[in-house]
């Protein structure tokens, strides 16, 4: 739509699309609204739409992913979670324990996170575990603890949704619903979070190509939820000095093809604390829209993934460095304009 | 249990395990019954059980996977599907179209398969597709067509279960419920098929290690379903001459560690017809308990994965070769005894 | 050239090519001779050659590899080593110790190999070792021991050439010069063995694509040595149940694109003895032109790679199985004609 | 050695080691000298050395790599090239064309590089090419052009040595001899550059593990050349949005285990210009001791690897950003002390 298009004009276009039997996907940006069309079999003549009042142009998106594509919506998507933004001017930092283990542990870590000025708090209540005999999370009790941390410290909550059965519960408590790497192609779950009224953070699968990641996001957006944040967390390779190989080159690659924000999780990517800080800094320098890291007050006692959690003082330091590195990049970009 | 143990003795051991608050898993073999124990926190003293009548020995399984392990049950598991066996003396052949596309197509292919003496028929009614806009399968209608093929040609049906929502439906129609590679770590789905009364074929994930595959099977068995068939279908690598790299070395590796049967799907592994036959033969030569291949009467018209489907006459030839190669291996093993 | 072309006609074509400033590569087959042309910048008009007497047709090879390509020479290349063939009707078996360790060890193993009717003997005198402090082979002394084994047991010798410095020495003693995986893109060495008067066995690099393997062979052939045998020995992947992942799908892929024979080394591919036999059988079933395996009389004492060497009785069994599986395939192919 | 050890004391220890039949490797650091010992079969009693005057302690290095190890030499190694340092306080930037193509091209790019204050100039005179028919570099003529650029712009020259045959030539002209990824395990070449009187930059192989990279450096150091710079340039994975997957996690991993400097080459790692700048910044943020990038004045005319070369103005911008990001890291580290 043109930047001066009225709301009535947008509504009229949506109606025309619906009347043709297709599904319209309006995505407002800072200056203008993009409207995606799905549900069509084969190509539609752009002339159908270009004559409608307020329409700037009609573009045929030739990629397998449509709504995700920057061809459709050239402007960056900013995902808003309460007063916070992911994909906006400042890099987003999401921090917290791997798993919610107890009320005390969660509040202690939430206090650290909040005291560093960080607003997005992560913690798993439902944990995907390779073994059926490992700790599977506190479930709803864990969600309630997270809600208490939100209340007490003014944090927004990022927590994983494992399956469609518990999706209602997670949607009720979470501010951002996280879809884990193992579920990146769990299409029923993608459709379910596509119907949710909360933003979704979608982690790249352990051996997912860029196209597969974008098509997984497309599943979510095709259901009408356009608030999707992508997350790189490392891929499987032969390399054995880290648990996974963090693939930072996907950051500029996503930004070229898609308008969606992308953040990086170096905690799972590297699996070891002494590599988390260098790679978190590197993610920001590569242009990521944010990072997600694990922080633990007593990592040696953590029920899952202790060795990769940052100690509070390391995290505080990292927050400062992230801001400083981001400032370098932002200034560089400004000077180029 | 000792091979001469009575049913009453087995029942008594099961009762003792339950009374201790644990979960017993009786798995009968050709000569004796193995009983796995799960649900314990920490080690249990073997002496608890070794004094019970009929007990041969109590073994502590130190691996992360218990019920899957050959330590617990040294005898090969034979999965029985109506009159057919997977893991028995003869290699199992599972064949059919990638997706059920129509009544006519399905019956035509089923006729070919049955006419070659093959008893296990595959075909997807629910299809996992990378793109939300691709053909997703005929759903229940597809299952009904498969049931008709079973009726008409005396075939057993292998078909994929995509999610917990449609699991009841698939369980009703299928003879073997297939869990696809993308769902290998969909733990809710694993638990659901673990409660099913049908055998499960579990495909290896695209970047799953051997341990992860065995632990995924453990999820199913921990729920009480011990009829699990593993399936290698190729992994993600840098190699670009095939869609995936078929990893036949996992066949002897699984057989060393687990009593479960393992079959190989060279159709998805290679993605190209002219590689399917050589690799299907190779799978049998490597000692696999069977193969699963795609057959199509008009591959050029197939709605999904046409280029990898065998033509009827190629399939007929393959069935003969599989039998001949298996005979070589079987004779070799006999001559070694 | 036409199948009835005379030697004089072939010579005349070679002369014409040379006179144009290009390099001719005559490769005789069973029924007719193919002549490759390299050294040209840009395309040459086929009409230059098609009018010459004895010329059947002139084909422009559009692939980056020319001499290797089946487009140029549709007939399979058979590499002849004394009275033995690789790429002919029977599968080639190459066996012996990883490294030549002593006169006694080598003779003992050579005796086993010869007693099984196997004619191609492998053994390393120069060993590529990851660590500078590991045993690097016996050097020329090792080559002399191999020559003694040839003399005594009527074997042909396959041994690795590590660098251009020792290439003269290896060329003097070896019947087939092996280029190892780490040297697949050591272009100086490829050029050197391209000038040798002995056949070359070229192993696939640990992360080489099919194109890279074929182009490495092209380096050898471009120097005038057309007796090249390719060898798959496993690639690097995330999988941890074997040292490398043996990629048998490259066998039919090579056979489609190239006329060169391809064999498989399952010893290095799997790294463990109990996987060598299943995968050696699988290689033959996949259509490989042969296998190369390590045999050791005392694997527990081997100075390198002991755990993957077959015991003599295992090897004897394998030789029988290889012949039987090959017979199945050969009959199948005959029946298709 | 103790920090107050005299040169005579160091010499005495070297003599004792030689008299025992071993090879001593003295490596001076900023405050004290470490002396490695190789050539021993099995362990040596540390008491042999600890009683000698000036010896601080004798440590048994249990890793397969000895001289490379931080256990032996806890202080960072600084490689000095004329007035420049790699591994010192400032990040090193190495820039220039992929290949030396002509006098004019080289001078034009050298002028850009020098005008940005960058002192290390790269350019290949001998090029490793996958195809025998691709441009293989200008050879000695290229080296002479590089020497002219050094003379004219006060640059130090980094250029690749492809084989032992041309090593004398490269050693004569280069300031740093680069060993490429394909040659990382070309052990003869490693030994040859280990005898050179010029520093060596060793690139990680396309599927090399961290241990293999360190052991390749050990080959060089075992010959007496301790001026080794490691270089990450991307590894082979399934990911298809970049040519290789740049593995920045190896930077902190190397720094934990080894005292050698490590730099990053994002040009070859990503293969595309728009990813080079983000990943070059990321490398510095991850703590790398420097970067190596390709710069070209007319990338569209480059004879090799044009699409990954930076334009002059992009490079100028990058130099500024690298300095700024490095300052952030350096300040952070200071504030932690």
mmCIF file of N, CA and C in Angstrom, chain B residues 41-132:
data_model
loop_
_atom_site.group_PDB
_atom_site.id
_atom_site.type_symbol
_atom_site.label_atom_id
_atom_site.label_comp_id
_atom_site.label_asym_id
_atom_site.label_seq_id
_atom_site.Cartn_x
_atom_site.Cartn_y
_atom_site.Cartn_z
ATOM 1 N N UNK B 41 14.858 -43.913 40.691
ATOM 2 C CA UNK B 41 15.826 -42.832 40.842
ATOM 3 C C UNK B 41 17.078 -43.478 41.386
ATOM 4 N N UNK B 42 18.141 -43.492 40.652
ATOM 5 C CA UNK B 42 19.379 -44.114 41.140
ATOM 6 C C UNK B 42 19.310 -45.620 41.020
ATOM 7 N N UNK B 43 20.390 -46.269 41.421
ATOM 8 C CA UNK B 43 20.551 -47.712 41.241
ATOM 9 C C UNK B 43 19.720 -48.505 42.238
ATOM 10 N N UNK B 44 19.304 -49.698 41.817
ATOM 11 C CA UNK B 44 18.598 -50.623 42.711
ATOM 12 C C UNK B 44 19.529 -51.812 42.938
ATOM 13 N N UNK B 45 19.465 -52.380 44.117
ATOM 14 C CA UNK B 45 20.320 -53.537 44.425
ATOM 15 C C UNK B 45 19.812 -54.751 43.638
ATOM 16 N N UNK B 46 20.649 -55.366 42.790
ATOM 17 C CA UNK B 46 20.215 -56.525 42.016
ATOM 18 C C UNK B 46 19.734 -57.676 42.901
ATOM 19 N N UNK B 47 20.237 -57.707 44.111
ATOM 20 C CA UNK B 47 19.877 -58.806 45.010
ATOM 21 C C UNK B 47 18.368 -58.868 45.258
ATOM 22 N N UNK B 48 17.688 -57.697 45.150
ATOM 23 C CA UNK B 48 16.230 -57.669 45.287
ATOM 24 C C UNK B 48 15.546 -58.710 44.411
ATOM 25 N N UNK B 49 16.135 -58.933 43.243
ATOM 26 C CA UNK B 49 15.440 -59.720 42.226
ATOM 27 C C UNK B 49 16.046 -61.093 42.013
ATOM 28 N N UNK B 50 17.332 -61.190 42.257
ATOM 29 C CA UNK B 50 18.011 -62.428 41.876
ATOM 30 C C UNK B 50 17.559 -63.630 42.702
ATOM 31 N N UNK B 51 16.997 -63.353 43.883
ATOM 32 C CA UNK B 51 16.546 -64.474 44.702
ATOM 33 C C UNK B 51 15.147 -64.951 44.326
ATOM 34 N N UNK B 52 14.446 -64.184 43.528
ATOM 35 C CA UNK B 52 13.072 -64.567 43.172
ATOM 36 C C UNK B 52 13.085 -65.805 42.271
ATOM 37 N N UNK B 53 12.090 -66.681 42.404
ATOM 38 C CA UNK B 53 12.069 -67.899 41.587
ATOM 39 C C UNK B 53 11.946 -67.572 40.094
ATOM 40 N N UNK B 54 12.714 -68.262 39.269
ATOM 41 C CA UNK B 54 12.641 -68.094 37.819
ATOM 42 C C UNK B 54 13.560 -67.025 37.283
ATOM 43 N N UNK B 55 14.185 -66.217 38.145
ATOM 44 C CA UNK B 55 15.050 -65.142 37.670
ATOM 45 C C UNK B 55 16.428 -65.717 37.338
ATOM 46 N N UNK B 56 16.915 -65.457 36.125
ATOM 47 C CA UNK B 56 18.229 -65.952 35.728
ATOM 48 C C UNK B 56 19.326 -65.036 36.275
ATOM 49 N N UNK B 57 19.183 -63.757 36.020
ATOM 50 C CA UNK B 57 20.145 -62.802 36.560
ATOM 51 C C UNK B 57 19.560 -61.398 36.507
ATOM 52 N N UNK B 58 20.105 -60.499 37.332
ATOM 53 C CA UNK B 58 19.683 -59.091 37.324
ATOM 54 C C UNK B 58 20.877 -58.254 36.893
ATOM 55 N N UNK B 59 20.702 -57.502 35.816
ATOM 56 C CA UNK B 59 21.817 -56.748 35.234
ATOM 57 C C UNK B 59 21.536 -55.259 35.344
ATOM 58 N N UNK B 60 22.543 -54.517 35.794
ATOM 59 C CA UNK B 60 22.405 -53.076 35.813
ATOM 60 C C UNK B 60 22.835 -52.553 34.441
ATOM 61 N N UNK B 61 21.944 -51.865 33.740
ATOM 62 C CA UNK B 61 22.255 -51.331 32.417
ATOM 63 C C UNK B 61 22.836 -49.933 32.598
ATOM 64 N N UNK B 62 24.093 -49.772 32.254
ATOM 65 C CA UNK B 62 24.749 -48.504 32.569
ATOM 66 C C UNK B 62 24.578 -47.474 31.459
ATOM 67 N N UNK B 63 24.016 -47.877 30.337
ATOM 68 C CA UNK B 63 23.836 -46.924 29.240
ATOM 69 C C UNK B 63 22.648 -46.009 29.514
ATOM 70 N N UNK B 64 22.603 -44.857 28.828
ATOM 71 C CA UNK B 64 21.452 -43.963 29.028
ATOM 72 C C UNK B 64 20.160 -44.587 28.513
ATOM 73 N N UNK B 65 20.277 -45.501 27.540
ATOM 74 C CA UNK B 65 19.086 -46.201 27.079
ATOM 75 C C UNK B 65 19.085 -47.573 27.733
ATOM 76 N N UNK B 66 17.909 -47.976 28.215
ATOM 77 C CA UNK B 66 17.800 -49.201 29.007
ATOM 78 C C UNK B 66 17.068 -50.289 28.235
ATOM 79 N N UNK B 67 15.784 -49.990 27.916
ATOM 80 C CA UNK B 67 14.910 -51.019 27.344
ATOM 81 C C UNK B 67 15.346 -51.378 25.926
ATOM 82 N N UNK B 68 15.973 -50.440 25.252
ATOM 83 C CA UNK B 68 16.453 -50.606 23.890
ATOM 84 C C UNK B 68 17.690 -51.498 23.850
ATOM 85 N N UNK B 69 18.362 -51.570 24.980
ATOM 86 C CA UNK B 69 19.723 -52.119 25.004
ATOM 87 C C UNK B 69 19.779 -53.640 24.901
ATOM 88 N N UNK B 70 20.777 -54.109 24.183
ATOM 89 C CA UNK B 70 21.013 -55.539 24.099
ATOM 90 C C UNK B 70 21.515 -56.096 25.440
ATOM 91 N N UNK B 71 22.042 -55.233 26.297
ATOM 92 C CA UNK B 71 22.444 -55.695 27.631
ATOM 93 C C UNK B 71 21.239 -56.281 28.358
ATOM 94 N N UNK B 72 20.093 -55.619 28.200
ATOM 95 C CA UNK B 72 18.884 -56.079 28.880
ATOM 96 C C UNK B 72 18.310 -57.303 28.188
ATOM 97 N N UNK B 73 18.284 -57.288 26.888
ATOM 98 C CA UNK B 73 17.621 -58.356 26.130
ATOM 99 C C UNK B 73 18.569 -58.780 25.005
ATOM 100 N N UNK B 74 19.366 -59.821 25.235
ATOM 101 C CA UNK B 74 20.375 -60.200 24.228
ATOM 102 C C UNK B 74 19.759 -60.723 22.933
ATOM 103 N N UNK B 75 18.550 -61.252 23.013
ATOM 104 C CA UNK B 75 17.930 -61.824 21.810
ATOM 105 C C UNK B 75 17.351 -60.748 20.902
ATOM 106 N N UNK B 76 17.473 -60.936 19.596
ATOM 107 C CA UNK B 76 16.856 -60.009 18.637
ATOM 108 C C UNK B 76 15.351 -59.897 18.862
ATOM 109 N N UNK B 77 14.842 -58.693 18.764
ATOM 110 C CA UNK B 77 13.388 -58.502 18.784
ATOM 111 C C UNK B 77 12.825 -58.734 17.378
ATOM 112 N N UNK B 78 11.763 -59.522 17.311
ATOM 113 C CA UNK B 78 11.052 -59.711 16.046
ATOM 114 C C UNK B 78 9.716 -58.993 16.149
ATOM 115 N N UNK B 79 9.508 -58.016 15.280
ATOM 116 C CA UNK B 79 8.240 -57.291 15.290
ATOM 117 C C UNK B 79 7.290 -58.003 14.333
ATOM 118 N N UNK B 80 6.125 -58.409 14.877
ATOM 119 C CA UNK B 80 5.164 -59.158 14.044
ATOM 120 C C UNK B 80 4.013 -58.262 13.630
ATOM 121 N N UNK B 81 3.707 -58.278 12.349
ATOM 122 C CA UNK B 81 2.601 -57.487 11.816
ATOM 123 C C UNK B 81 1.731 -58.470 11.041
ATOM 124 N N UNK B 82 0.586 -58.803 11.609
ATOM 125 C CA UNK B 82 -0.238 -59.876 11.043
ATOM 126 C C UNK B 82 0.672 -61.088 10.778
ATOM 127 N N UNK B 83 0.661 -61.644 9.603
ATOM 128 C CA UNK B 83 1.496 -62.844 9.402
ATOM 129 C C UNK B 83 2.951 -62.516 9.073
ATOM 130 N N UNK B 84 3.312 -61.234 9.033
ATOM 131 C CA UNK B 84 4.673 -60.863 8.621
ATOM 132 C C UNK B 84 5.573 -60.566 9.819
ATOM 133 N N UNK B 85 6.877 -60.651 9.547
ATOM 134 C CA UNK B 85 7.857 -60.369 10.591
ATOM 135 C C UNK B 85 8.881 -59.346 10.093
ATOM 136 N N UNK B 86 9.309 -58.485 11.004
ATOM 137 C CA UNK B 86 10.467 -57.635 10.712
ATOM 138 C C UNK B 86 11.495 -57.959 11.794
ATOM 139 N N UNK B 87 12.679 -58.348 11.363
ATOM 140 C CA UNK B 87 13.704 -58.764 12.323
ATOM 141 C C UNK B 87 13.813 -60.273 12.429
ATOM 142 N N UNK B 88 13.031 -60.970 11.609
ATOM 143 C CA UNK B 88 13.069 -62.434 11.628
ATOM 144 C C UNK B 88 14.085 -62.966 10.621
ATOM 145 N N UNK B 89 13.832 -64.179 10.134
ATOM 146 C CA UNK B 89 14.818 -64.816 9.256
ATOM 147 C C UNK B 89 14.891 -64.161 7.882
ATOM 148 N N UNK B 90 13.755 -63.720 7.363
ATOM 149 C CA UNK B 90 13.731 -63.143 6.012
ATOM 150 C C UNK B 90 13.759 -61.618 6.066
ATOM 151 N N UNK B 91 14.413 -60.973 5.106
ATOM 152 C CA UNK B 91 14.395 -59.514 5.083
ATOM 153 C C UNK B 91 12.998 -59.000 4.745
ATOM 154 N N UNK B 92 12.583 -57.958 5.427
ATOM 155 C CA UNK B 92 11.271 -57.370 5.168
ATOM 156 C C UNK B 92 11.387 -56.350 4.041
ATOM 157 N N UNK B 93 10.426 -56.365 3.143
ATOM 158 C CA UNK B 93 10.370 -55.343 2.100
ATOM 159 C C UNK B 93 9.071 -54.571 2.260
ATOM 160 N N UNK B 94 9.213 -53.257 2.375
ATOM 161 C CA UNK B 94 8.053 -52.376 2.489
ATOM 162 C C UNK B 94 8.083 -51.497 1.254
ATOM 163 N N UNK B 95 6.985 -51.472 0.521
ATOM 164 C CA UNK B 95 6.998 -50.731 -0.739
ATOM 165 C C UNK B 95 5.662 -50.072 -0.985
ATOM 166 N N UNK B 96 5.693 -49.026 -1.786
ATOM 167 C CA UNK B 96 4.467 -48.315 -2.129
ATOM 168 C C UNK B 96 4.787 -46.897 -2.525
ATOM 169 N N UNK B 97 3.756 -46.093 -2.779
ATOM 170 C CA UNK B 97 3.990 -44.716 -3.207
ATOM 171 C C UNK B 97 4.425 -43.851 -2.026
ATOM 172 N N UNK B 98 5.070 -42.731 -2.335
ATOM 173 C CA UNK B 98 5.399 -41.780 -1.280
ATOM 174 C C UNK B 98 4.106 -41.322 -0.607
ATOM 175 N N UNK B 99 3.196 -40.803 -1.417
ATOM 176 C CA UNK B 99 1.930 -40.320 -0.889
ATOM 177 C C UNK B 99 0.773 -41.054 -1.567
ATOM 178 N N UNK B 100 -0.299 -41.280 -0.809
ATOM 179 C CA UNK B 100 -1.548 -41.753 -1.398
ATOM 180 C C UNK B 100 -2.145 -40.579 -2.162
ATOM 181 N N UNK B 101 -2.269 -40.734 -3.464
ATOM 182 C CA UNK B 101 -2.740 -39.606 -4.272
ATOM 183 C C UNK B 101 -4.175 -39.797 -4.743
ATOM 184 N N UNK B 102 -4.537 -41.050 -5.010
ATOM 185 C CA UNK B 102 -5.908 -41.314 -5.458
ATOM 186 C C UNK B 102 -6.171 -42.800 -5.264
ATOM 187 N N UNK B 103 -7.429 -43.184 -5.379
ATOM 188 C CA UNK B 103 -7.808 -44.587 -5.258
ATOM 189 C C UNK B 103 -7.136 -45.405 -6.359
ATOM 190 N N UNK B 104 -7.206 -44.898 -7.588
ATOM 191 C CA UNK B 104 -6.681 -45.652 -8.736
ATOM 192 C C UNK B 104 -5.174 -45.847 -8.611
ATOM 193 N N UNK B 105 -4.465 -44.743 -8.318
ATOM 194 C CA UNK B 105 -3.012 -44.826 -8.205
ATOM 195 C C UNK B 105 -2.628 -45.842 -7.122
ATOM 196 N N UNK B 106 -3.294 -45.764 -5.985
ATOM 197 C CA UNK B 106 -2.941 -46.629 -4.865
ATOM 198 C C UNK B 106 -3.198 -48.096 -5.205
ATOM 199 N N UNK B 107 -4.324 -48.367 -5.805
ATOM 200 C CA UNK B 107 -4.642 -49.767 -6.137
ATOM 201 C C UNK B 107 -3.676 -50.307 -7.191
ATOM 202 N N UNK B 108 -3.338 -49.464 -8.171
ATOM 203 C CA UNK B 108 -2.423 -49.908 -9.220
ATOM 204 C C UNK B 108 -1.067 -50.284 -8.621
ATOM 205 N N UNK B 109 -0.577 -49.454 -7.719
ATOM 206 C CA UNK B 109 0.741 -49.731 -7.131
ATOM 207 C C UNK B 109 0.647 -50.913 -6.171
ATOM 208 N N UNK B 110 -0.456 -50.968 -5.420
ATOM 209 C CA UNK B 110 -0.618 -52.084 -4.475
ATOM 210 C C UNK B 110 -0.633 -53.413 -5.231
ATOM 211 N N UNK B 111 -1.231 -53.396 -6.397
ATOM 212 C CA UNK B 111 -1.280 -54.625 -7.193
ATOM 213 C C UNK B 111 0.125 -55.061 -7.605
ATOM 214 N N UNK B 112 0.930 -54.085 -8.037
ATOM 215 C CA UNK B 112 2.325 -54.387 -8.393
ATOM 216 C C UNK B 112 3.052 -54.975 -7.192
ATOM 217 N N UNK B 113 2.934 -54.304 -6.067
ATOM 218 C CA UNK B 113 3.651 -54.725 -4.861
ATOM 219 C C UNK B 113 3.234 -56.142 -4.471
ATOM 220 N N UNK B 114 1.935 -56.366 -4.425
ATOM 221 C CA UNK B 114 1.434 -57.684 -4.023
ATOM 222 C C UNK B 114 1.858 -58.760 -5.015
ATOM 223 N N UNK B 115 1.873 -58.417 -6.295
ATOM 224 C CA UNK B 115 2.210 -59.407 -7.320
ATOM 225 C C UNK B 115 3.672 -59.832 -7.239
ATOM 226 N N UNK B 116 4.493 -59.054 -6.542
ATOM 227 C CA UNK B 116 5.901 -59.432 -6.349
ATOM 228 C C UNK B 116 6.071 -60.259 -5.079
ATOM 229 N N UNK B 117 4.957 -60.571 -4.409
ATOM 230 C CA UNK B 117 5.045 -61.365 -3.190
ATOM 231 C C UNK B 117 5.388 -60.531 -1.964
ATOM 232 N N UNK B 118 5.334 -59.204 -2.104
ATOM 233 C CA UNK B 118 5.655 -58.323 -0.980
ATOM 234 C C UNK B 118 4.377 -58.048 -0.195
ATOM 235 N N UNK B 119 4.485 -58.055 1.128
ATOM 236 C CA UNK B 119 3.294 -58.027 1.988
ATOM 237 C C UNK B 119 3.106 -56.714 2.731
ATOM 238 N N UNK B 120 4.162 -55.862 2.750
ATOM 239 C CA UNK B 120 4.079 -54.630 3.530
ATOM 240 C C UNK B 120 3.984 -53.447 2.566
ATOM 241 N N UNK B 121 2.910 -52.683 2.716
ATOM 242 C CA UNK B 121 2.599 -51.612 1.775
ATOM 243 C C UNK B 121 2.718 -50.261 2.471
ATOM 244 N N UNK B 122 3.468 -49.349 1.879
ATOM 245 C CA UNK B 122 3.630 -48.025 2.458
ATOM 246 C C UNK B 122 2.878 -46.993 1.621
ATOM 247 N N UNK B 123 2.560 -45.864 2.247
ATOM 248 C CA UNK B 123 1.880 -44.784 1.533
ATOM 249 C C UNK B 123 1.482 -43.742 2.570
ATOM 250 N N UNK B 124 1.743 -42.478 2.273
ATOM 251 C CA UNK B 124 1.475 -41.417 3.238
ATOM 252 C C UNK B 124 0.121 -40.790 3.017
ATOM 253 N N UNK B 125 -0.680 -40.734 4.066
ATOM 254 C CA UNK B 125 -1.954 -40.025 4.007
ATOM 255 C C UNK B 125 -1.779 -38.626 4.602
ATOM 256 N N UNK B 126 -0.904 -38.536 5.601
ATOM 257 C CA UNK B 126 -0.531 -37.236 6.169
ATOM 258 C C UNK B 126 0.939 -37.018 5.816
ATOM 259 N N UNK B 127 1.243 -35.974 5.058
ATOM 260 C CA UNK B 127 2.606 -35.754 4.573
ATOM 261 C C UNK B 127 3.259 -34.550 5.247
ATOM 262 N N UNK B 128 4.453 -34.715 5.798
ATOM 263 C CA UNK B 128 5.182 -33.551 6.331
ATOM 264 C C UNK B 128 5.827 -32.822 5.167
ATOM 265 N N UNK B 129 5.498 -31.569 4.969
ATOM 266 C CA UNK B 129 6.036 -30.835 3.828
ATOM 267 C C UNK B 129 6.751 -29.571 4.293
ATOM 268 N N UNK B 130 7.926 -29.338 3.737
ATOM 269 C CA UNK B 130 8.746 -28.187 4.110
ATOM 270 C C UNK B 130 7.993 -26.881 3.913
ATOM 271 N N UNK B 131 7.169 -26.806 2.883
ATOM 272 C CA UNK B 131 6.420 -25.580 2.603
ATOM 273 C C UNK B 131 4.953 -25.735 2.991
ATOM 274 N N UNK B 132 4.359 -24.692 3.592
ATOM 275 C CA UNK B 132 2.940 -24.784 3.956
ATOM 276 C C UNK B 132 2.029 -24.836 2.733
#
